[in-house]
Amino acid sequence: MKKLIIGNWKCNPLKTSEALKIFNKIKKTAEASDFANTIICAPNIFLKDLLVIKSKIKIGAQNCSAAEQGAYTGEVSAKMLKKIGCNYVIIGHSERRNLNRETDQEINQKLILALKNNLIPIFCLGENKKQRFDKSTFDVLKKQFQEGTVKIPESGLKKIIFAYEPIWSIGSGNFADPKLIKEVKIFLLDLMRKKNKKIEMKIIYGGSVNSKNVSDYFSKAKMDGVLVGGASLNPIEFSKIIDKARP
Ligand code: PGA
């Protein structure tokens, strides 16, 4: 199976011209690769500009509303994202859980609406430094997984991309040991097996991924892909990451 190489641009870059420049530089490598499916999750303001470019790169948003439409100032719904041509949406990123106080219940609602509108959710889960230190990582993941996936039927569960992103590794340069990531993968597979035996779960890793450590996440941790923040804004580095999907 092709590896999922997902770029999360967060609140970057500042101008459309810069967004187009980065995208067009990534495009060549992404399209030449037989081993990677590349997805760029950009700020909403750039989505339409990226969607008009003829490319194999898929486009995603970084959040959607927990409501479909109505009096929700500042929100953008899953339905709107689908209507402009988006295919993916990141849901439950730790920055949104922390800075916007998103709850597991809201995240569940967003996942339900994304699936209802035929968007593929990239569902982020992960513990913070204190929780890792307290040895509560697996309790945290269990709660996020179980509460996030309430009332999602088999047809929806099999579409979700689960992104394990330990908060202590995001943007810190402290990338996680692939051995530890593999343990998390086994734990998540087990949680899913208890919920539904038939799902072939897609699990990716995110947190300080770069061209030097990415191969270990594929070969040692057996990840189905990576979610890349900082390095996805550097087209040379991101292209190298895409190239590392080659077995
Ligand atoms: P990072 O971010 O690669 O900059 O650590 C990952 C993410 O937040 O998705």
PDB file of C-alpha atoms and ligand atoms in Angstrom:
ATOM      1  CA  MET A   1       0.000   0.000   0.000  1.00  0.00           C
ATOM      2  CA  LYS A   2       1.186   3.532  -0.760  1.00  0.00           C
ATOM      3  CA  LYS A   3       2.344   5.560   2.229  1.00  0.00           C
ATOM      4  CA  LEU A   4       0.293   8.581   3.243  1.00  0.00           C
ATOM      5  CA  ILE A   5       2.485  11.660   3.385  1.00  0.00           C
ATOM      6  CA  ILE A   6       0.368  14.412   4.861  1.00  0.00           C
ATOM      7  CA  GLY A   7       1.537  17.997   5.250  1.00  0.00           C
ATOM      8  CA  ASN A   8      -0.073  20.124   7.944  1.00  0.00           C
ATOM      9  CA  TRP A   9       0.781  23.715   7.133  1.00  0.00           C
ATOM     10  CA  LYS A  10      -0.956  25.025  10.292  1.00  0.00           C
ATOM     11  CA  CYS A  11      -1.290  28.846  10.175  1.00  0.00           C
ATOM     12  CA  ASN A  12       1.318  29.221   7.407  1.00  0.00           C
ATOM     13  CA  PRO A  13       2.431  30.702   5.028  1.00  0.00           C
ATOM     14  CA  LEU A  14       1.258  34.319   5.091  1.00  0.00           C
ATOM     15  CA  LYS A  15       0.534  34.899   1.402  1.00  0.00           C
ATOM     16  CA  THR A  16      -1.204  33.018  -1.407  1.00  0.00           C
ATOM     17  CA  SER A  17       1.843  33.494  -3.619  1.00  0.00           C
ATOM     18  CA  GLU A  18       3.997  31.694  -1.027  1.00  0.00           C
ATOM     19  CA  ALA A  19       1.460  28.882  -0.650  1.00  0.00           C
ATOM     20  CA  LEU A  20       1.439  28.354  -4.415  1.00  0.00           C
ATOM     21  CA  LYS A  21       5.222  28.426  -4.556  1.00  0.00           C
ATOM     22  CA  ILE A  22       5.562  25.718  -1.890  1.00  0.00           C
ATOM     23  CA  PHE A  23       2.827  23.599  -3.449  1.00  0.00           C
ATOM     24  CA  ASN A  24       4.260  23.784  -6.952  1.00  0.00           C
ATOM     25  CA  LYS A  25       7.710  22.817  -5.709  1.00  0.00           C
ATOM     26  CA  ILE A  26       6.317  19.749  -3.903  1.00  0.00           C
ATOM     27  CA  LYS A  27       4.157  18.785  -6.882  1.00  0.00           C
ATOM     28  CA  LYS A  28       6.926  17.363  -9.043  1.00  0.00           C
ATOM     29  CA  THR A  29       8.190  14.837  -6.485  1.00  0.00           C
ATOM     30  CA  ALA A  30       4.698  13.978  -5.273  1.00  0.00           C
ATOM     31  CA  GLU A  31       3.515  13.192  -8.776  1.00  0.00           C
ATOM     32  CA  ALA A  32       6.594  11.193  -9.711  1.00  0.00           C
ATOM     33  CA  SER A  33       6.224   8.903  -6.682  1.00  0.00           C
ATOM     34  CA  ASP A  34       4.616   5.493  -7.081  1.00  0.00           C
ATOM     35  CA  PHE A  35       4.948   4.883  -3.360  1.00  0.00           C
ATOM     36  CA  ALA A  36       3.352   7.907  -1.716  1.00  0.00           C
ATOM     37  CA  ASN A  37      -0.053   9.516  -1.645  1.00  0.00           C
ATOM     38  CA  THR A  38       0.583  13.142  -0.814  1.00  0.00           C
ATOM     39  CA  ILE A  39      -2.011  15.301   0.906  1.00  0.00           C
ATOM     40  CA  ILE A  40      -1.625  18.963   1.833  1.00  0.00           C
ATOM     41  CA  CYS A  41      -3.785  20.335   4.646  1.00  0.00           C
ATOM     42  CA  ALA A  42      -3.681  24.080   4.162  1.00  0.00           C
ATOM     43  CA  PRO A  43      -5.341  27.064   5.850  1.00  0.00           C
ATOM     44  CA  ASN A  44      -8.902  27.531   4.536  1.00  0.00           C
ATOM     45  CA  ILE A  45      -7.993  30.782   2.808  1.00  0.00           C
ATOM     46  CA  PHE A  46      -5.683  28.948   0.363  1.00  0.00           C
ATOM     47  CA  LEU A  47      -7.860  25.905  -0.340  1.00  0.00           C
ATOM     48  CA  LYS A  48      -9.561  27.192  -3.477  1.00  0.00           C
ATOM     49  CA  ASP A  49      -6.277  28.410  -4.958  1.00  0.00           C
ATOM     50  CA  LEU A  50      -4.721  24.982  -4.438  1.00  0.00           C
ATOM     51  CA  LEU A  51      -7.782  23.084  -5.614  1.00  0.00           C
ATOM     52  CA  VAL A  52      -7.728  24.712  -9.055  1.00  0.00           C
ATOM     53  CA  ILE A  53      -4.210  23.416  -9.709  1.00  0.00           C
ATOM     54  CA  LYS A  54      -4.308  20.210 -11.717  1.00  0.00           C
ATOM     55  CA  SER A  55      -2.400  17.816  -9.497  1.00  0.00           C
ATOM     56  CA  LYS A  56      -2.374  14.351  -7.970  1.00  0.00           C
ATOM     57  CA  ILE A  57      -1.812  15.947  -4.560  1.00  0.00           C
ATOM     58  CA  LYS A  58      -5.021  15.803  -2.539  1.00  0.00           C
ATOM     59  CA  ILE A  59      -6.140  18.819  -0.557  1.00  0.00           C
ATOM     60  CA  GLY A  60      -7.386  18.864   3.006  1.00  0.00           C
ATOM     61  CA  ALA A  61      -8.500  21.357   5.638  1.00  0.00           C
ATOM     62  CA  GLN A  62      -7.220  21.489   9.208  1.00  0.00           C
ATOM     63  CA  ASN A  63     -10.555  21.589  11.006  1.00  0.00           C
ATOM     64  CA  CYS A  64     -14.287  21.679  10.401  1.00  0.00           C
ATOM     65  CA  SER A  65     -17.215  22.855  12.440  1.00  0.00           C
ATOM     66  CA  ALA A  66     -19.153  20.583  14.799  1.00  0.00           C
ATOM     67  CA  ALA A  67     -22.269  22.015  13.142  1.00  0.00           C
ATOM     68  CA  GLU A  68     -23.441  21.630   9.568  1.00  0.00           C
ATOM     69  CA  GLN A  69     -24.515  25.251   9.031  1.00  0.00           C
ATOM     70  CA  GLY A  70     -26.223  28.140  10.782  1.00  0.00           C
ATOM     71  CA  ALA A  71     -25.434  30.748  13.411  1.00  0.00           C
ATOM     72  CA  TYR A  72     -21.836  29.739  14.149  1.00  0.00           C
ATOM     73  CA  THR A  73     -19.732  32.828  13.524  1.00  0.00           C
ATOM     74  CA  GLY A  74     -16.283  32.071  12.205  1.00  0.00           C
ATOM     75  CA  GLU A  75     -16.958  28.408  11.532  1.00  0.00           C
ATOM     76  CA  VAL A  76     -16.490  26.487   8.270  1.00  0.00           C
ATOM     77  CA  SER A  77     -18.480  23.279   7.920  1.00  0.00           C
ATOM     78  CA  ALA A  78     -17.581  19.893   6.477  1.00  0.00           C
ATOM     79  CA  LYS A  79     -20.278  20.380   3.869  1.00  0.00           C
ATOM     80  CA  MET A  80     -18.687  23.649   2.688  1.00  0.00           C
ATOM     81  CA  LEU A  81     -15.260  22.017   2.495  1.00  0.00           C
ATOM     82  CA  LYS A  82     -16.653  19.172   0.420  1.00  0.00           C
ATOM     83  CA  LYS A  83     -18.507  21.569  -1.862  1.00  0.00           C
ATOM     84  CA  ILE A  84     -15.297  23.392  -2.826  1.00  0.00           C
ATOM     85  CA  GLY A  85     -13.595  20.077  -3.584  1.00  0.00           C
ATOM     86  CA  CYS A  86     -11.661  19.142  -0.440  1.00  0.00           C
ATOM     87  CA  ASN A  87     -11.171  15.453   0.215  1.00  0.00           C
ATOM     88  CA  TYR A  88      -9.570  15.383   3.665  1.00  0.00           C
ATOM     89  CA  VAL A  89      -9.842  17.172   6.985  1.00  0.00           C
ATOM     90  CA  ILE A  90      -7.679  17.030  10.114  1.00  0.00           C
ATOM     91  CA  ILE A  91      -9.830  16.614  13.221  1.00  0.00           C
ATOM     92  CA  GLY A  92      -8.818  16.783  16.886  1.00  0.00           C
ATOM     93  CA  HIS A  93      -5.304  18.147  16.406  1.00  0.00           C
ATOM     94  CA  SER A  94      -3.738  18.711  19.840  1.00  0.00           C
ATOM     95  CA  GLU A  95      -3.310  22.426  19.111  1.00  0.00           C
ATOM     96  CA  ARG A  96      -7.079  22.677  18.711  1.00  0.00           C
ATOM     97  CA  ARG A  97      -7.759  20.441  21.709  1.00  0.00           C
ATOM     98  CA  ASN A  98      -5.522  22.700  23.826  1.00  0.00           C
ATOM     99  CA  LEU A  99      -5.886  26.207  22.413  1.00  0.00           C
ATOM    100  CA  ASN A 100      -9.554  25.936  21.427  1.00  0.00           C
ATOM    101  CA  ARG A 101     -10.576  23.612  24.272  1.00  0.00           C
ATOM    102  CA  GLU A 102     -12.050  21.071  21.867  1.00  0.00           C
ATOM    103  CA  THR A 103     -13.620  18.171  23.729  1.00  0.00           C
ATOM    104  CA  ASP A 104     -13.781  14.517  22.704  1.00  0.00           C
ATOM    105  CA  GLN A 105     -17.533  14.996  22.201  1.00  0.00           C
ATOM    106  CA  GLU A 106     -17.022  17.889  19.762  1.00  0.00           C
ATOM    107  CA  ILE A 107     -14.352  15.919  17.970  1.00  0.00           C
ATOM    108  CA  ASN A 108     -16.767  12.998  17.668  1.00  0.00           C
ATOM    109  CA  GLN A 109     -19.385  15.312  16.184  1.00  0.00           C
ATOM    110  CA  LYS A 110     -16.851  16.694  13.697  1.00  0.00           C
ATOM    111  CA  LEU A 111     -15.821  13.184  12.665  1.00  0.00           C
ATOM    112  CA  ILE A 112     -19.471  12.250  12.115  1.00  0.00           C
ATOM    113  CA  LEU A 113     -20.088  15.340   9.968  1.00  0.00           C
ATOM    114  CA  ALA A 114     -16.878  14.911   7.980  1.00  0.00           C
ATOM    115  CA  LEU A 115     -17.810  11.314   7.154  1.00  0.00           C
ATOM    116  CA  LYS A 116     -21.395  12.257   6.364  1.00  0.00           C
ATOM    117  CA  ASN A 117     -20.038  14.748   3.822  1.00  0.00           C
ATOM    118  CA  ASN A 118     -17.592  12.290   2.288  1.00  0.00           C
ATOM    119  CA  LEU A 119     -14.450  13.859   3.661  1.00  0.00           C
ATOM    120  CA  ILE A 120     -11.719  11.533   4.906  1.00  0.00           C
ATOM    121  CA  PRO A 121     -10.908  12.512   8.493  1.00  0.00           C
ATOM    122  CA  ILE A 122      -7.357  12.526   9.789  1.00  0.00           C
ATOM    123  CA  PHE A 123      -8.186  11.942  13.437  1.00  0.00           C
ATOM    124  CA  CYS A 124      -5.373  13.049  15.792  1.00  0.00           C
ATOM    125  CA  LEU A 125      -4.772  11.440  19.171  1.00  0.00           C
ATOM    126  CA  GLY A 126      -1.889  11.709  21.602  1.00  0.00           C
ATOM    127  CA  GLU A 127      -0.718  12.286  25.141  1.00  0.00           C
ATOM    128  CA  ASN A 128       1.185  15.220  26.601  1.00  0.00           C
ATOM    129  CA  LYS A 129       4.532  15.088  28.382  1.00  0.00           C
ATOM    130  CA  LYS A 130       3.037  14.842  31.864  1.00  0.00           C
ATOM    131  CA  GLN A 131       0.716  12.023  30.841  1.00  0.00           C
ATOM    132  CA  ARG A 132       3.622  10.122  29.294  1.00  0.00           C
ATOM    133  CA  PHE A 133       5.631  10.686  32.467  1.00  0.00           C
ATOM    134  CA  ASP A 134       2.694   9.533  34.670  1.00  0.00           C
ATOM    135  CA  LYS A 135       2.374   6.409  32.533  1.00  0.00           C
ATOM    136  CA  SER A 136      -1.189   7.320  31.566  1.00  0.00           C
ATOM    137  CA  THR A 137      -0.527   7.356  27.796  1.00  0.00           C
ATOM    138  CA  PHE A 138      -2.699   4.331  27.118  1.00  0.00           C
ATOM    139  CA  ASP A 139      -5.582   5.604  29.285  1.00  0.00           C
ATOM    140  CA  VAL A 140      -5.497   8.920  27.411  1.00  0.00           C
ATOM    141  CA  LEU A 141      -5.444   7.217  24.022  1.00  0.00           C
ATOM    142  CA  LYS A 142      -8.261   4.875  25.021  1.00  0.00           C
ATOM    143  CA  LYS A 143     -10.486   7.758  26.084  1.00  0.00           C
ATOM    144  CA  GLN A 144      -9.716   9.801  22.945  1.00  0.00           C
ATOM    145  CA  PHE A 145     -10.325   6.786  20.727  1.00  0.00           C
ATOM    146  CA  GLN A 146     -13.501   5.577  22.411  1.00  0.00           C
ATOM    147  CA  GLU A 147     -15.168   8.961  22.887  1.00  0.00           C
ATOM    148  CA  GLY A 148     -14.077  10.154  19.459  1.00  0.00           C
ATOM    149  CA  THR A 149     -15.554   7.196  17.629  1.00  0.00           C
ATOM    150  CA  VAL A 150     -18.944   6.953  19.399  1.00  0.00           C
ATOM    151  CA  LYS A 151     -21.804   6.205  16.993  1.00  0.00           C
ATOM    152  CA  ILE A 152     -19.515   5.909  13.974  1.00  0.00           C
ATOM    153  CA  PRO A 153     -20.550   2.861  11.957  1.00  0.00           C
ATOM    154  CA  GLU A 154     -18.192   0.401  10.298  1.00  0.00           C
ATOM    155  CA  SER A 155     -18.500   2.213   6.965  1.00  0.00           C
ATOM    156  CA  GLY A 156     -17.117   5.366   8.600  1.00  0.00           C
ATOM    157  CA  LEU A 157     -14.516   3.740  10.843  1.00  0.00           C
ATOM    158  CA  LYS A 158     -12.752   2.179   7.891  1.00  0.00           C
ATOM    159  CA  LYS A 159     -12.289   5.561   6.213  1.00  0.00           C
ATOM    160  CA  ILE A 160     -10.652   7.304   9.177  1.00  0.00           C
ATOM    161  CA  ILE A 161      -6.894   7.853   9.196  1.00  0.00           C
ATOM    162  CA  PHE A 162      -5.735   7.675  12.826  1.00  0.00           C
ATOM    163  CA  ALA A 163      -2.794  10.000  13.470  1.00  0.00           C
ATOM    164  CA  TYR A 164      -0.845   9.266  16.643  1.00  0.00           C
ATOM    165  CA  GLU A 165       0.786  12.544  17.589  1.00  0.00           C
ATOM    166  CA  PRO A 166       2.409  12.638  21.037  1.00  0.00           C
ATOM    167  CA  ILE A 167       2.146  16.288  22.049  1.00  0.00           C
ATOM    168  CA  TRP A 168       5.670  16.346  23.505  1.00  0.00           C
ATOM    169  CA  SER A 169       7.075  15.564  20.092  1.00  0.00           C
ATOM    170  CA  ILE A 170       5.124  18.129  18.057  1.00  0.00           C
ATOM    171  CA  GLY A 171       7.297  20.998  16.869  1.00  0.00           C
ATOM    172  CA  SER A 172       9.882  20.159  19.517  1.00  0.00           C
ATOM    173  CA  GLY A 173      12.480  18.166  17.620  1.00  0.00           C
ATOM    174  CA  ASN A 174      11.891  15.383  20.200  1.00  0.00           C
ATOM    175  CA  PHE A 175      10.695  12.774  17.785  1.00  0.00           C
ATOM    176  CA  ALA A 176       9.379   9.592  19.326  1.00  0.00           C
ATOM    177  CA  ASP A 177      11.289   6.326  19.377  1.00  0.00           C
ATOM    178  CA  PRO A 178       9.844   4.016  16.677  1.00  0.00           C
ATOM    179  CA  LYS A 179       9.702   1.191  19.272  1.00  0.00           C
ATOM    180  CA  LEU A 180       7.333   3.264  21.355  1.00  0.00           C
ATOM    181  CA  ILE A 181       5.258   4.132  18.296  1.00  0.00           C
ATOM    182  CA  LYS A 182       4.933   0.473  17.457  1.00  0.00           C
ATOM    183  CA  GLU A 183       3.577  -0.222  20.961  1.00  0.00           C
ATOM    184  CA  VAL A 184       0.965   2.483  20.416  1.00  0.00           C
ATOM    185  CA  LYS A 185       0.070   0.999  17.057  1.00  0.00           C
ATOM    186  CA  ILE A 186      -0.507  -2.421  18.660  1.00  0.00           C
ATOM    187  CA  PHE A 187      -2.628  -0.780  21.376  1.00  0.00           C
ATOM    188  CA  LEU A 188      -4.784   1.113  18.854  1.00  0.00           C
ATOM    189  CA  LEU A 189      -5.238  -1.992  16.704  1.00  0.00           C
ATOM    190  CA  ASP A 190      -6.420  -3.826  19.790  1.00  0.00           C
ATOM    191  CA  LEU A 191      -8.897  -1.069  20.688  1.00  0.00           C
ATOM    192  CA  MET A 192     -10.277  -1.244  17.178  1.00  0.00           C
ATOM    193  CA  ARG A 193     -10.442  -5.039  17.238  1.00  0.00           C
ATOM    194  CA  LYS A 194     -12.596  -4.826  20.366  1.00  0.00           C
ATOM    195  CA  LYS A 195     -14.882  -2.384  18.617  1.00  0.00           C
ATOM    196  CA  ASN A 196     -14.991  -3.950  15.172  1.00  0.00           C
ATOM    197  CA  LYS A 197     -12.918  -6.909  14.030  1.00  0.00           C
ATOM    198  CA  LYS A 198     -13.311  -6.195  10.334  1.00  0.00           C
ATOM    199  CA  ILE A 199     -11.651  -2.774  10.154  1.00  0.00           C
ATOM    200  CA  GLU A 200      -8.226  -2.509   8.589  1.00  0.00           C
ATOM    201  CA  MET A 201      -7.034   0.484  10.529  1.00  0.00           C
ATOM    202  CA  LYS A 202      -4.777   3.107   8.932  1.00  0.00           C
ATOM    203  CA  ILE A 203      -2.379   4.530  11.510  1.00  0.00           C
ATOM    204  CA  ILE A 204       0.131   7.286  10.850  1.00  0.00           C
ATOM    205  CA  TYR A 205       2.649   9.091  13.073  1.00  0.00           C
ATOM    206  CA  GLY A 206       3.183  12.801  13.549  1.00  0.00           C
ATOM    207  CA  GLY A 207       5.682  14.769  15.621  1.00  0.00           C
ATOM    208  CA  SER A 208       8.967  16.302  14.414  1.00  0.00           C
ATOM    209  CA  VAL A 209       9.076  14.070  11.335  1.00  0.00           C
ATOM    210  CA  ASN A 210      11.904  14.898   8.952  1.00  0.00           C
ATOM    211  CA  SER A 211      13.747  13.281   6.055  1.00  0.00           C
ATOM    212  CA  LYS A 212      16.254  11.693   8.447  1.00  0.00           C
ATOM    213  CA  ASN A 213      13.844   9.951  10.841  1.00  0.00           C
ATOM    214  CA  VAL A 214      10.927   9.157   8.519  1.00  0.00           C
ATOM    215  CA  SER A 215      12.282   5.834   7.216  1.00  0.00           C
ATOM    216  CA  ASP A 216      12.299   4.409  10.748  1.00  0.00           C
ATOM    217  CA  TYR A 217       8.595   5.130  11.109  1.00  0.00           C
ATOM    218  CA  PHE A 218       7.920   3.084   8.008  1.00  0.00           C
ATOM    219  CA  SER A 219      10.376   0.229   8.517  1.00  0.00           C
ATOM    220  CA  LYS A 220      10.567  -0.111  12.320  1.00  0.00           C
ATOM    221  CA  ALA A 221       7.222   1.259  13.519  1.00  0.00           C
ATOM    222  CA  LYS A 222       5.272  -0.014  10.488  1.00  0.00           C
ATOM    223  CA  MET A 223       3.328   3.192  10.106  1.00  0.00           C
ATOM    224  CA  ASP A 224       0.996   3.659   7.144  1.00  0.00           C
ATOM    225  CA  GLY A 225       2.206   7.217   6.755  1.00  0.00           C
ATOM    226  CA  VAL A 226       3.261  10.417   8.497  1.00  0.00           C
ATOM    227  CA  LEU A 227       1.707  13.749   9.413  1.00  0.00           C
ATOM    228  CA  VAL A 228       4.317  16.436   8.919  1.00  0.00           C
ATOM    229  CA  GLY A 229       4.093  19.963  10.332  1.00  0.00           C
ATOM    230  CA  GLY A 230       7.164  22.198  10.163  1.00  0.00           C
ATOM    231  CA  ALA A 231       8.999  20.184   7.495  1.00  0.00           C
ATOM    232  CA  SER A 232       6.011  20.316   5.116  1.00  0.00           C
ATOM    233  CA  LEU A 233       6.610  24.052   4.593  1.00  0.00           C
ATOM    234  CA  ASN A 234      10.087  23.389   3.265  1.00  0.00           C
ATOM    235  CA  PRO A 235       9.560  21.920  -0.211  1.00  0.00           C
ATOM    236  CA  ILE A 236      13.060  20.432  -0.457  1.00  0.00           C
ATOM    237  CA  GLU A 237      12.741  18.668   2.889  1.00  0.00           C
ATOM    238  CA  PHE A 238       9.147  17.594   2.278  1.00  0.00           C
ATOM    239  CA  SER A 239      10.074  16.217  -1.152  1.00  0.00           C
ATOM    240  CA  LYS A 240      12.821  14.151   0.492  1.00  0.00           C
ATOM    241  CA  ILE A 241      10.214  12.784   2.938  1.00  0.00           C
ATOM    242  CA  ILE A 242       7.974  11.817   0.009  1.00  0.00           C
ATOM    243  CA  ASP A 243      10.931  10.058  -1.647  1.00  0.00           C
ATOM    244  CA  LYS A 244      11.517   8.027   1.528  1.00  0.00           C
ATOM    245  CA  ALA A 245       8.177   6.276   0.995  1.00  0.00           C
ATOM    246  CA  ARG A 246      10.015   4.125  -1.560  1.00  0.00           C
ATOM    247  CA  PRO A 247      10.477   0.723   0.124  1.00  0.00           C
TER     248      PRO A 247
HETATM  249  P1  PGA B   1       5.664  18.948  13.514  1.00  0.00           P
HETATM  250  O1  PGA B   1       4.064  19.002  13.601  1.00  0.00           O
HETATM  251  O2  PGA B   1       6.007  18.029  12.370  1.00  0.00           O
HETATM  252  O3  PGA B   1       6.093  20.355  13.272  1.00  0.00           O
HETATM  253  O4  PGA B   1       6.148  18.395  14.803  1.00  0.00           O
HETATM  254  C1  PGA B   1       3.259  17.879  13.419  1.00  0.00           C
HETATM  255  C2  PGA B   1       1.804  18.249  13.578  1.00  0.00           C
HETATM  256  O5  PGA B   1       1.491  19.056  14.463  1.00  0.00           O
HETATM  257  O6  PGA B   1       0.935  17.746  12.856  1.00  0.00           O
END
